[in-house]
């Protein structure tokens, strides 16, 4: 993608003024880090971090049959989501392959917001538009209608409470409510991708800078720092959260990914991929697929996506994500491995790092779970 058509968020000048290292991510110029990605990571775990996530893809679905359309187009039971709540789900191909993982917010009885990953937003929009044929519902591309800021970490409720009179205490995880933050109209959602408590704030792009500045000022006394995509990746990895293109791909079904629970066969009517996923579920019962596990290094070498996992001289799996873990103080990875080697504590497992078989401990995911 040439520099002329790379997309920039409403906060682009703010990031540059803060000295951010920028990177092309899914066609967007995004902050990778501001100073030390390790310091940013630790701030989110112990205090709070502020993220610009405006590259995510918002798609609005409205109309009398909006729920019916989403129940047909996605694998989840979206009609069962109450207004003000959100659900993690997936959109699959007819063959069961995962096109993307999504969060769907029910904003009103006949209005939903589907949030897709930046790199898949156009794919999801095209699929929903195609699948809307015959439904009394409208699919609208709202990617330019929103900026998305996230404040994440144990101090985030206090920071946000100082700027809004919305009922944050009553806002459950995976719920969203309209409110005003620092005078800015926002959809306030208790969601995130870090493993910490936190909030995602959907606002108009023209309000992004003033909201960023208000959150920065409100968080100064408790150690809030701006955070880039690099620490977002290590935070989600420690929390065992899948990343599309790594743990999730079109060549995997939700059952292959160990996320079969998101497929709701009990919902009425057909949905795209139902037949293939019924077969995938039965196959997973008979022949367990490779299992997504955690690997913790005994040494210092960092595994990367695509590296082979080995045991007894045989290839038993593949690393999907790997990085140094600031919280554990060791390199960690997520990997799909044969079921026979997936039990936590399995011995003799290594990762082939440039021809050297480095020893790794198999652990259950997630690596890190916050104390409630």
PDB file of C-alpha atoms in Angstrom, residues 7-317:
ATOM      1  CA  UNK A   7      -5.231   5.736   6.501  1.00  0.00           C
ATOM      2  CA  UNK A   8      -4.647   7.945   9.524  1.00  0.00           C
ATOM      3  CA  UNK A   9      -6.775   8.208  12.641  1.00  0.00           C
ATOM      4  CA  UNK A  10      -8.099  11.469  14.066  1.00  0.00           C
ATOM      5  CA  UNK A  11      -5.315  11.249  16.668  1.00  0.00           C
ATOM      6  CA  UNK A  12      -2.458  11.029  14.174  1.00  0.00           C
ATOM      7  CA  UNK A  13      -0.971  14.449  15.032  1.00  0.00           C
ATOM      8  CA  UNK A  14      -1.314  13.679  18.754  1.00  0.00           C
ATOM      9  CA  UNK A  15       0.694  10.461  18.393  1.00  0.00           C
ATOM     10  CA  UNK A  16       3.441  12.236  16.468  1.00  0.00           C
ATOM     11  CA  UNK A  17       3.594  15.062  19.030  1.00  0.00           C
ATOM     12  CA  UNK A  18       4.081  12.378  21.707  1.00  0.00           C
ATOM     13  CA  UNK A  19       7.026  10.946  19.751  1.00  0.00           C
ATOM     14  CA  UNK A  20       5.310   7.674  18.835  1.00  0.00           C
ATOM     15  CA  UNK A  21       7.028   5.147  16.602  1.00  0.00           C
ATOM     16  CA  UNK A  22       4.451   4.669  13.842  1.00  0.00           C
ATOM     17  CA  UNK A  23       3.836   1.546  11.763  1.00  0.00           C
ATOM     18  CA  UNK A  24       1.585   0.434   8.924  1.00  0.00           C
ATOM     19  CA  UNK A  25      -1.023  -1.884  10.423  1.00  0.00           C
ATOM     20  CA  UNK A  26      -3.744  -3.215   8.103  1.00  0.00           C
ATOM     21  CA  UNK A  27      -3.432  -0.108   5.960  1.00  0.00           C
ATOM     22  CA  UNK A  28      -3.512   2.312   8.901  1.00  0.00           C
ATOM     23  CA  UNK A  29      -0.623   4.384  10.241  1.00  0.00           C
ATOM     24  CA  UNK A  30      -0.732   3.399  13.924  1.00  0.00           C
ATOM     25  CA  UNK A  31       1.439   3.989  16.999  1.00  0.00           C
ATOM     26  CA  UNK A  32       3.601   0.952  17.722  1.00  0.00           C
ATOM     27  CA  UNK A  33       5.072   2.390  20.914  1.00  0.00           C
ATOM     28  CA  UNK A  34       5.698   5.783  22.482  1.00  0.00           C
ATOM     29  CA  UNK A  35       8.745   4.988  24.618  1.00  0.00           C
ATOM     30  CA  UNK A  36       9.314   1.519  26.084  1.00  0.00           C
ATOM     31  CA  UNK A  37       6.785  -1.148  25.131  1.00  0.00           C
ATOM     32  CA  UNK A  38       7.709  -2.996  28.334  1.00  0.00           C
ATOM     33  CA  UNK A  39       6.905   0.089  30.433  1.00  0.00           C
ATOM     34  CA  UNK A  40       3.628   0.537  28.578  1.00  0.00           C
ATOM     35  CA  UNK A  41       2.752  -3.120  29.202  1.00  0.00           C
ATOM     36  CA  UNK A  42       3.543  -2.852  32.932  1.00  0.00           C
ATOM     37  CA  UNK A  43       1.521   0.373  33.189  1.00  0.00           C
ATOM     38  CA  UNK A  44      -1.606  -1.424  31.907  1.00  0.00           C
ATOM     39  CA  UNK A  45      -1.069  -4.345  34.282  1.00  0.00           C
ATOM     40  CA  UNK A  46      -0.477  -2.150  37.343  1.00  0.00           C
ATOM     41  CA  UNK A  47      -2.002   1.279  36.614  1.00  0.00           C
ATOM     42  CA  UNK A  48      -3.585   2.271  33.306  1.00  0.00           C
ATOM     43  CA  UNK A  49      -2.882   2.709  29.606  1.00  0.00           C
ATOM     44  CA  UNK A  50      -4.576   4.764  26.897  1.00  0.00           C
ATOM     45  CA  UNK A  51      -4.925   3.315  23.387  1.00  0.00           C
ATOM     46  CA  UNK A  52      -6.083   4.611  20.009  1.00  0.00           C
ATOM     47  CA  UNK A  53      -7.995   1.749  18.376  1.00  0.00           C
ATOM     48  CA  UNK A  54      -9.665   3.795  15.661  1.00  0.00           C
ATOM     49  CA  UNK A  55      -8.453   1.320  13.029  1.00  0.00           C
ATOM     50  CA  UNK A  56     -11.102  -1.212  14.119  1.00  0.00           C
ATOM     51  CA  UNK A  57     -14.020  -1.633  11.713  1.00  0.00           C
ATOM     52  CA  UNK A  58     -17.503  -0.607  12.835  1.00  0.00           C
ATOM     53  CA  UNK A  59     -20.470  -1.884  10.826  1.00  0.00           C
ATOM     54  CA  UNK A  60     -24.016  -0.936  11.823  1.00  0.00           C
ATOM     55  CA  UNK A  61     -26.916  -3.302  11.162  1.00  0.00           C
ATOM     56  CA  UNK A  62     -30.429  -1.893  11.540  1.00  0.00           C
ATOM     57  CA  UNK A  63     -33.994  -2.770  10.644  1.00  0.00           C
ATOM     58  CA  UNK A  64     -36.840  -5.069  11.671  1.00  0.00           C
ATOM     59  CA  UNK A  65     -34.850  -8.187  10.715  1.00  0.00           C
ATOM     60  CA  UNK A  66     -31.427  -7.039  11.929  1.00  0.00           C
ATOM     61  CA  UNK A  67     -31.340  -9.778  14.579  1.00  0.00           C
ATOM     62  CA  UNK A  68     -32.475 -12.433  12.102  1.00  0.00           C
ATOM     63  CA  UNK A  69     -29.809 -11.348   9.613  1.00  0.00           C
ATOM     64  CA  UNK A  70     -27.032 -11.516  12.211  1.00  0.00           C
ATOM     65  CA  UNK A  71     -28.246 -14.896  13.458  1.00  0.00           C
ATOM     66  CA  UNK A  72     -27.998 -16.155   9.872  1.00  0.00           C
ATOM     67  CA  UNK A  73     -24.703 -14.437   9.045  1.00  0.00           C
ATOM     68  CA  UNK A  74     -22.795 -15.181  12.277  1.00  0.00           C
ATOM     69  CA  UNK A  75     -22.318 -18.340  14.344  1.00  0.00           C
ATOM     70  CA  UNK A  76     -23.591 -16.823  17.607  1.00  0.00           C
ATOM     71  CA  UNK A  77     -27.067 -16.321  19.027  1.00  0.00           C
ATOM     72  CA  UNK A  78     -27.213 -12.584  18.423  1.00  0.00           C
ATOM     73  CA  UNK A  79     -30.989 -12.287  18.744  1.00  0.00           C
ATOM     74  CA  UNK A  80     -30.570 -13.404  22.351  1.00  0.00           C
ATOM     75  CA  UNK A  81     -28.321 -10.453  23.228  1.00  0.00           C
ATOM     76  CA  UNK A  82     -30.202  -7.881  25.307  1.00  0.00           C
ATOM     77  CA  UNK A  83     -30.001  -4.191  24.404  1.00  0.00           C
ATOM     78  CA  UNK A  84     -26.985  -2.663  26.119  1.00  0.00           C
ATOM     79  CA  UNK A  85     -25.007  -5.901  26.055  1.00  0.00           C
ATOM     80  CA  UNK A  86     -22.293  -7.228  23.770  1.00  0.00           C
ATOM     81  CA  UNK A  87     -21.201 -10.671  22.593  1.00  0.00           C
ATOM     82  CA  UNK A  88     -17.979 -12.170  21.282  1.00  0.00           C
ATOM     83  CA  UNK A  89     -18.693 -14.207  18.157  1.00  0.00           C
ATOM     84  CA  UNK A  90     -17.333 -15.179  14.748  1.00  0.00           C
ATOM     85  CA  UNK A  91     -18.272 -14.953  11.104  1.00  0.00           C
ATOM     86  CA  UNK A  92     -17.440 -18.108   9.142  1.00  0.00           C
ATOM     87  CA  UNK A  93     -17.391 -19.202   5.536  1.00  0.00           C
ATOM     88  CA  UNK A  94     -19.773 -21.863   4.252  1.00  0.00           C
ATOM     89  CA  UNK A  95     -16.968 -24.417   4.815  1.00  0.00           C
ATOM     90  CA  UNK A  96     -16.658 -23.378   8.482  1.00  0.00           C
ATOM     91  CA  UNK A  97     -13.386 -21.455   8.087  1.00  0.00           C
ATOM     92  CA  UNK A  98     -13.156 -18.351  10.285  1.00  0.00           C
ATOM     93  CA  UNK A  99     -13.403 -15.069   8.366  1.00  0.00           C
ATOM     94  CA  UNK A 100     -13.052 -12.974  11.533  1.00  0.00           C
ATOM     95  CA  UNK A 101     -13.789 -12.828  15.217  1.00  0.00           C
ATOM     96  CA  UNK A 102     -16.109 -10.013  16.210  1.00  0.00           C
ATOM     97  CA  UNK A 103     -17.754  -8.163  19.045  1.00  0.00           C
ATOM     98  CA  UNK A 104     -21.412  -7.370  18.423  1.00  0.00           C
ATOM     99  CA  UNK A 105     -23.101  -4.666  20.509  1.00  0.00           C
ATOM    100  CA  UNK A 106     -26.879  -4.466  20.640  1.00  0.00           C
ATOM    101  CA  UNK A 107     -27.471  -0.723  20.820  1.00  0.00           C
ATOM    102  CA  UNK A 108     -31.278  -0.883  20.587  1.00  0.00           C
ATOM    103  CA  UNK A 109     -34.013  -3.398  19.722  1.00  0.00           C
ATOM    104  CA  UNK A 110     -33.338  -3.100  15.989  1.00  0.00           C
ATOM    105  CA  UNK A 111     -29.797  -1.674  15.966  1.00  0.00           C
ATOM    106  CA  UNK A 112     -26.500  -3.504  16.281  1.00  0.00           C
ATOM    107  CA  UNK A 113     -22.872  -2.500  15.931  1.00  0.00           C
ATOM    108  CA  UNK A 114     -20.509  -5.174  14.631  1.00  0.00           C
ATOM    109  CA  UNK A 115     -16.839  -4.463  15.388  1.00  0.00           C
ATOM    110  CA  UNK A 116     -14.415  -6.263  13.073  1.00  0.00           C
ATOM    111  CA  UNK A 117     -10.629  -6.440  13.063  1.00  0.00           C
ATOM    112  CA  UNK A 118      -9.008  -3.730  10.943  1.00  0.00           C
ATOM    113  CA  UNK A 119      -7.527  -6.126   8.399  1.00  0.00           C
ATOM    114  CA  UNK A 120     -10.841  -7.948   7.918  1.00  0.00           C
ATOM    115  CA  UNK A 121     -13.310  -5.053   8.068  1.00  0.00           C
ATOM    116  CA  UNK A 122     -13.932  -4.938   4.308  1.00  0.00           C
ATOM    117  CA  UNK A 123     -14.273  -8.746   4.144  1.00  0.00           C
ATOM    118  CA  UNK A 124     -16.815  -8.707   6.971  1.00  0.00           C
ATOM    119  CA  UNK A 125     -18.706  -5.777   5.446  1.00  0.00           C
ATOM    120  CA  UNK A 126     -18.888  -7.553   2.067  1.00  0.00           C
ATOM    121  CA  UNK A 127     -20.026 -10.827   3.661  1.00  0.00           C
ATOM    122  CA  UNK A 128     -22.739  -9.148   5.761  1.00  0.00           C
ATOM    123  CA  UNK A 129     -23.950  -7.147   2.772  1.00  0.00           C
ATOM    124  CA  UNK A 130     -24.160 -10.285   0.645  1.00  0.00           C
ATOM    125  CA  UNK A 131     -25.852 -12.289   3.400  1.00  0.00           C
ATOM    126  CA  UNK A 132     -28.430  -9.495   3.960  1.00  0.00           C
ATOM    127  CA  UNK A 133     -30.184 -10.412   0.702  1.00  0.00           C
ATOM    128  CA  UNK A 134     -33.818 -11.208   1.504  1.00  0.00           C
ATOM    129  CA  UNK A 135     -33.725  -9.688   4.996  1.00  0.00           C
ATOM    130  CA  UNK A 136     -35.496  -6.455   5.952  1.00  0.00           C
ATOM    131  CA  UNK A 137     -32.284  -5.001   7.340  1.00  0.00           C
ATOM    132  CA  UNK A 138     -29.632  -2.496   6.336  1.00  0.00           C
ATOM    133  CA  UNK A 139     -25.864  -3.020   6.604  1.00  0.00           C
ATOM    134  CA  UNK A 140     -23.955   0.259   6.882  1.00  0.00           C
ATOM    135  CA  UNK A 141     -20.224   0.900   6.724  1.00  0.00           C
ATOM    136  CA  UNK A 142     -19.574   3.141   9.749  1.00  0.00           C
ATOM    137  CA  UNK A 143     -15.778   2.923   9.810  1.00  0.00           C
ATOM    138  CA  UNK A 144     -15.461   6.668   9.236  1.00  0.00           C
ATOM    139  CA  UNK A 145     -18.169   7.515  11.782  1.00  0.00           C
ATOM    140  CA  UNK A 146     -16.178   6.484  14.850  1.00  0.00           C
ATOM    141  CA  UNK A 147     -12.904   7.001  16.612  1.00  0.00           C
ATOM    142  CA  UNK A 148     -12.213   4.382  19.292  1.00  0.00           C
ATOM    143  CA  UNK A 149     -10.210   5.075  22.435  1.00  0.00           C
ATOM    144  CA  UNK A 150      -9.535   2.486  25.120  1.00  0.00           C
ATOM    145  CA  UNK A 151      -8.464   3.045  28.710  1.00  0.00           C
ATOM    146  CA  UNK A 152      -7.311  -0.233  30.243  1.00  0.00           C
ATOM    147  CA  UNK A 153      -5.908  -1.278  33.600  1.00  0.00           C
ATOM    148  CA  UNK A 154      -6.830  -1.351  37.308  1.00  0.00           C
ATOM    149  CA  UNK A 155      -6.964   2.457  37.569  1.00  0.00           C
ATOM    150  CA  UNK A 156      -9.239   2.834  34.534  1.00  0.00           C
ATOM    151  CA  UNK A 157     -12.600   2.869  36.414  1.00  0.00           C
ATOM    152  CA  UNK A 158     -11.420   5.687  38.654  1.00  0.00           C
ATOM    153  CA  UNK A 159     -10.063   7.684  35.726  1.00  0.00           C
ATOM    154  CA  UNK A 160     -13.314   7.374  33.793  1.00  0.00           C
ATOM    155  CA  UNK A 161     -15.520   8.066  36.835  1.00  0.00           C
ATOM    156  CA  UNK A 162     -13.829  11.462  37.190  1.00  0.00           C
ATOM    157  CA  UNK A 163     -15.034  12.376  33.685  1.00  0.00           C
ATOM    158  CA  UNK A 164     -18.549  10.922  33.481  1.00  0.00           C
ATOM    159  CA  UNK A 165     -21.708  10.540  35.525  1.00  0.00           C
ATOM    160  CA  UNK A 166     -22.577   7.307  33.668  1.00  0.00           C
ATOM    161  CA  UNK A 167     -23.209   4.337  35.965  1.00  0.00           C
ATOM    162  CA  UNK A 168     -19.860   2.587  35.562  1.00  0.00           C
ATOM    163  CA  UNK A 169     -20.360   0.443  38.673  1.00  0.00           C
ATOM    164  CA  UNK A 170     -23.489  -1.029  37.081  1.00  0.00           C
ATOM    165  CA  UNK A 171     -21.771  -1.574  33.733  1.00  0.00           C
ATOM    166  CA  UNK A 172     -20.951  -5.270  33.457  1.00  0.00           C
ATOM    167  CA  UNK A 173     -18.166  -6.820  31.399  1.00  0.00           C
ATOM    168  CA  UNK A 174     -19.311  -7.013  27.758  1.00  0.00           C
ATOM    169  CA  UNK A 175     -21.921  -4.310  28.195  1.00  0.00           C
ATOM    170  CA  UNK A 176     -22.172  -0.834  26.722  1.00  0.00           C
ATOM    171  CA  UNK A 177     -24.177   2.285  27.453  1.00  0.00           C
ATOM    172  CA  UNK A 178     -24.467   5.715  25.890  1.00  0.00           C
ATOM    173  CA  UNK A 179     -23.074   8.502  28.036  1.00  0.00           C
ATOM    174  CA  UNK A 180     -20.962  11.622  28.096  1.00  0.00           C
ATOM    175  CA  UNK A 181     -17.245  11.507  28.892  1.00  0.00           C
ATOM    176  CA  UNK A 182     -15.536  14.878  29.453  1.00  0.00           C
ATOM    177  CA  UNK A 183     -18.478  16.493  27.664  1.00  0.00           C
ATOM    178  CA  UNK A 184     -18.119  14.202  24.646  1.00  0.00           C
ATOM    179  CA  UNK A 185     -21.030  11.904  23.629  1.00  0.00           C
ATOM    180  CA  UNK A 186     -19.766   8.316  23.673  1.00  0.00           C
ATOM    181  CA  UNK A 187     -20.743   4.695  23.665  1.00  0.00           C
ATOM    182  CA  UNK A 188     -19.012   3.457  26.819  1.00  0.00           C
ATOM    183  CA  UNK A 189     -18.257  -0.278  26.607  1.00  0.00           C
ATOM    184  CA  UNK A 190     -16.673  -2.422  29.307  1.00  0.00           C
ATOM    185  CA  UNK A 191     -14.584  -4.424  26.869  1.00  0.00           C
ATOM    186  CA  UNK A 192     -10.922  -4.753  26.018  1.00  0.00           C
ATOM    187  CA  UNK A 193      -8.098  -6.918  24.720  1.00  0.00           C
ATOM    188  CA  UNK A 194      -5.598  -6.743  27.561  1.00  0.00           C
ATOM    189  CA  UNK A 195      -6.805  -9.104  30.277  1.00  0.00           C
ATOM    190  CA  UNK A 196      -7.444  -6.118  32.559  1.00  0.00           C
ATOM    191  CA  UNK A 197     -10.569  -4.227  33.537  1.00  0.00           C
ATOM    192  CA  UNK A 198     -11.119  -1.356  31.159  1.00  0.00           C
ATOM    193  CA  UNK A 199     -13.334   0.552  28.803  1.00  0.00           C
ATOM    194  CA  UNK A 200     -13.600   1.229  25.091  1.00  0.00           C
ATOM    195  CA  UNK A 201     -15.070   4.580  24.098  1.00  0.00           C
ATOM    196  CA  UNK A 202     -16.682   4.981  20.667  1.00  0.00           C
ATOM    197  CA  UNK A 203     -16.909   8.677  19.739  1.00  0.00           C
ATOM    198  CA  UNK A 204     -17.124  10.861  16.656  1.00  0.00           C
ATOM    199  CA  UNK A 205     -13.671  11.412  15.120  1.00  0.00           C
ATOM    200  CA  UNK A 206     -13.927  15.175  15.657  1.00  0.00           C
ATOM    201  CA  UNK A 207     -14.105  14.558  19.429  1.00  0.00           C
ATOM    202  CA  UNK A 208     -11.137  12.173  19.634  1.00  0.00           C
ATOM    203  CA  UNK A 209      -8.416  14.693  20.439  1.00  0.00           C
ATOM    204  CA  UNK A 210     -10.286  16.461  23.245  1.00  0.00           C
ATOM    205  CA  UNK A 211     -11.254  13.124  24.789  1.00  0.00           C
ATOM    206  CA  UNK A 212      -7.667  11.832  24.566  1.00  0.00           C
ATOM    207  CA  UNK A 213      -6.433  14.992  26.292  1.00  0.00           C
ATOM    208  CA  UNK A 214      -9.108  14.790  29.012  1.00  0.00           C
ATOM    209  CA  UNK A 215      -8.282  11.147  29.744  1.00  0.00           C
ATOM    210  CA  UNK A 216      -4.555  11.956  29.791  1.00  0.00           C
ATOM    211  CA  UNK A 217      -5.084  14.736  32.325  1.00  0.00           C
ATOM    212  CA  UNK A 218      -7.464  12.654  34.456  1.00  0.00           C
ATOM    213  CA  UNK A 219      -4.944   9.806  34.561  1.00  0.00           C
ATOM    214  CA  UNK A 220      -1.824  11.824  35.320  1.00  0.00           C
ATOM    215  CA  UNK A 221      -2.013  11.332  39.075  1.00  0.00           C
ATOM    216  CA  UNK A 222      -2.357   7.534  38.837  1.00  0.00           C
ATOM    217  CA  UNK A 223       0.304   6.805  36.225  1.00  0.00           C
ATOM    218  CA  UNK A 224      -1.697   6.468  33.007  1.00  0.00           C
ATOM    219  CA  UNK A 225       0.527   6.365  29.909  1.00  0.00           C
ATOM    220  CA  UNK A 226      -0.202   6.302  26.158  1.00  0.00           C
ATOM    221  CA  UNK A 227       0.172   2.773  24.774  1.00  0.00           C
ATOM    222  CA  UNK A 228       0.850   1.423  21.296  1.00  0.00           C
ATOM    223  CA  UNK A 229       0.004  -1.739  19.389  1.00  0.00           C
ATOM    224  CA  UNK A 230       3.172  -3.522  20.505  1.00  0.00           C
ATOM    225  CA  UNK A 231       2.184  -3.768  24.160  1.00  0.00           C
ATOM    226  CA  UNK A 232      -1.411  -4.497  23.168  1.00  0.00           C
ATOM    227  CA  UNK A 233      -0.049  -7.641  21.523  1.00  0.00           C
ATOM    228  CA  UNK A 234       1.951  -8.801  24.572  1.00  0.00           C
ATOM    229  CA  UNK A 235      -0.977  -8.001  26.885  1.00  0.00           C
ATOM    230  CA  UNK A 236      -3.443 -10.069  24.831  1.00  0.00           C
ATOM    231  CA  UNK A 237      -0.875 -12.866  24.478  1.00  0.00           C
ATOM    232  CA  UNK A 238      -0.431 -13.116  28.259  1.00  0.00           C
ATOM    233  CA  UNK A 239      -4.240 -13.122  28.580  1.00  0.00           C
ATOM    234  CA  UNK A 240      -4.485 -16.016  26.088  1.00  0.00           C
ATOM    235  CA  UNK A 241      -6.653 -14.016  23.679  1.00  0.00           C
ATOM    236  CA  UNK A 242      -6.528 -15.095  20.017  1.00  0.00           C
ATOM    237  CA  UNK A 243      -5.374 -12.752  17.247  1.00  0.00           C
ATOM    238  CA  UNK A 244      -6.814 -13.107  13.763  1.00  0.00           C
ATOM    239  CA  UNK A 245      -4.145 -14.208  11.308  1.00  0.00           C
ATOM    240  CA  UNK A 246      -2.301 -16.030  14.063  1.00  0.00           C
ATOM    241  CA  UNK A 247      -4.589 -18.214  16.237  1.00  0.00           C
ATOM    242  CA  UNK A 248      -7.581 -17.773  13.899  1.00  0.00           C
ATOM    243  CA  UNK A 249      -7.575 -18.167  10.094  1.00  0.00           C
ATOM    244  CA  UNK A 250      -9.848 -19.256   7.262  1.00  0.00           C
ATOM    245  CA  UNK A 251      -8.144 -22.664   7.353  1.00  0.00           C
ATOM    246  CA  UNK A 252      -9.408 -23.235  10.911  1.00  0.00           C
ATOM    247  CA  UNK A 253     -12.946 -23.690  12.202  1.00  0.00           C
ATOM    248  CA  UNK A 254     -13.930 -22.441  15.667  1.00  0.00           C
ATOM    249  CA  UNK A 255     -13.645 -26.081  16.810  1.00  0.00           C
ATOM    250  CA  UNK A 256     -10.073 -26.327  15.507  1.00  0.00           C
ATOM    251  CA  UNK A 257      -9.302 -23.178  17.505  1.00  0.00           C
ATOM    252  CA  UNK A 258     -10.791 -24.566  20.727  1.00  0.00           C
ATOM    253  CA  UNK A 259     -13.558 -21.965  20.543  1.00  0.00           C
ATOM    254  CA  UNK A 260     -16.439 -24.197  19.546  1.00  0.00           C
ATOM    255  CA  UNK A 261     -18.441 -22.685  22.406  1.00  0.00           C
ATOM    256  CA  UNK A 262     -19.121 -19.588  20.275  1.00  0.00           C
ATOM    257  CA  UNK A 263     -21.070 -21.708  17.755  1.00  0.00           C
ATOM    258  CA  UNK A 264     -24.718 -21.831  18.845  1.00  0.00           C
ATOM    259  CA  UNK A 265     -26.314 -24.791  17.093  1.00  0.00           C
ATOM    260  CA  UNK A 266     -29.383 -24.486  19.326  1.00  0.00           C
ATOM    261  CA  UNK A 267     -30.513 -21.232  17.685  1.00  0.00           C
ATOM    262  CA  UNK A 268     -33.400 -21.498  15.252  1.00  0.00           C
ATOM    263  CA  UNK A 269     -32.944 -21.609  11.523  1.00  0.00           C
ATOM    264  CA  UNK A 270     -29.966 -22.022   9.285  1.00  0.00           C
ATOM    265  CA  UNK A 271     -26.770 -20.018   9.505  1.00  0.00           C
ATOM    266  CA  UNK A 272     -23.800 -19.760   7.170  1.00  0.00           C
ATOM    267  CA  UNK A 273     -21.508 -22.682   7.910  1.00  0.00           C
ATOM    268  CA  UNK A 274     -23.982 -24.686  10.030  1.00  0.00           C
ATOM    269  CA  UNK A 275     -23.602 -27.939   8.067  1.00  0.00           C
ATOM    270  CA  UNK A 276     -19.801 -27.769   7.908  1.00  0.00           C
ATOM    271  CA  UNK A 277     -19.536 -26.799  11.566  1.00  0.00           C
ATOM    272  CA  UNK A 278     -21.841 -29.646  12.597  1.00  0.00           C
ATOM    273  CA  UNK A 279     -19.367 -31.969  10.907  1.00  0.00           C
ATOM    274  CA  UNK A 280     -16.401 -30.166  12.489  1.00  0.00           C
ATOM    275  CA  UNK A 281     -17.943 -30.545  15.942  1.00  0.00           C
ATOM    276  CA  UNK A 282     -18.476 -34.282  15.422  1.00  0.00           C
ATOM    277  CA  UNK A 283     -14.952 -34.696  14.039  1.00  0.00           C
ATOM    278  CA  UNK A 284     -13.506 -32.845  17.043  1.00  0.00           C
ATOM    279  CA  UNK A 285     -15.308 -35.319  19.335  1.00  0.00           C
ATOM    280  CA  UNK A 286     -13.922 -38.336  17.466  1.00  0.00           C
ATOM    281  CA  UNK A 287     -10.438 -37.060  16.629  1.00  0.00           C
ATOM    282  CA  UNK A 288      -9.405 -34.159  18.830  1.00  0.00           C
ATOM    283  CA  UNK A 289      -7.722 -31.529  16.650  1.00  0.00           C
ATOM    284  CA  UNK A 290      -4.495 -29.870  17.650  1.00  0.00           C
ATOM    285  CA  UNK A 291      -5.000 -27.956  20.876  1.00  0.00           C
ATOM    286  CA  UNK A 292      -4.087 -24.339  21.495  1.00  0.00           C
ATOM    287  CA  UNK A 293      -1.707 -24.329  24.464  1.00  0.00           C
ATOM    288  CA  UNK A 294       0.669 -22.013  26.219  1.00  0.00           C
ATOM    289  CA  UNK A 295       4.433 -22.530  26.073  1.00  0.00           C
ATOM    290  CA  UNK A 296       6.853 -20.972  28.570  1.00  0.00           C
ATOM    291  CA  UNK A 297      10.551 -20.879  27.690  1.00  0.00           C
ATOM    292  CA  UNK A 298      13.162 -22.357  29.975  1.00  0.00           C
ATOM    293  CA  UNK A 299      15.794 -20.221  28.222  1.00  0.00           C
ATOM    294  CA  UNK A 300      15.840 -16.701  26.802  1.00  0.00           C
ATOM    295  CA  UNK A 301      15.216 -17.277  23.087  1.00  0.00           C
ATOM    296  CA  UNK A 302      11.911 -15.952  21.817  1.00  0.00           C
ATOM    297  CA  UNK A 303       9.703 -18.171  19.614  1.00  0.00           C
ATOM    298  CA  UNK A 304       7.923 -16.560  16.671  1.00  0.00           C
ATOM    299  CA  UNK A 305       4.814 -17.410  14.661  1.00  0.00           C
ATOM    300  CA  UNK A 306       5.462 -20.306  12.286  1.00  0.00           C
ATOM    301  CA  UNK A 307       8.218 -21.947  14.330  1.00  0.00           C
ATOM    302  CA  UNK A 308       7.776 -25.707  14.699  1.00  0.00           C
ATOM    303  CA  UNK A 309       6.989 -27.328  18.044  1.00  0.00           C
ATOM    304  CA  UNK A 310       8.851 -30.636  18.448  1.00  0.00           C
ATOM    305  CA  UNK A 311       8.955 -33.630  20.781  1.00  0.00           C
ATOM    306  CA  UNK A 312      10.977 -36.826  20.438  1.00  0.00           C
ATOM    307  CA  UNK A 313      12.372 -35.676  17.111  1.00  0.00           C
ATOM    308  CA  UNK A 314       8.871 -35.270  15.620  1.00  0.00           C
ATOM    309  CA  UNK A 315       7.037 -32.087  14.676  1.00  0.00           C
ATOM    310  CA  UNK A 316       3.962 -31.954  16.938  1.00  0.00           C
ATOM    311  CA  UNK A 317       2.724 -28.438  16.306  1.00  0.00           C
TER     312      UNK A 317
END
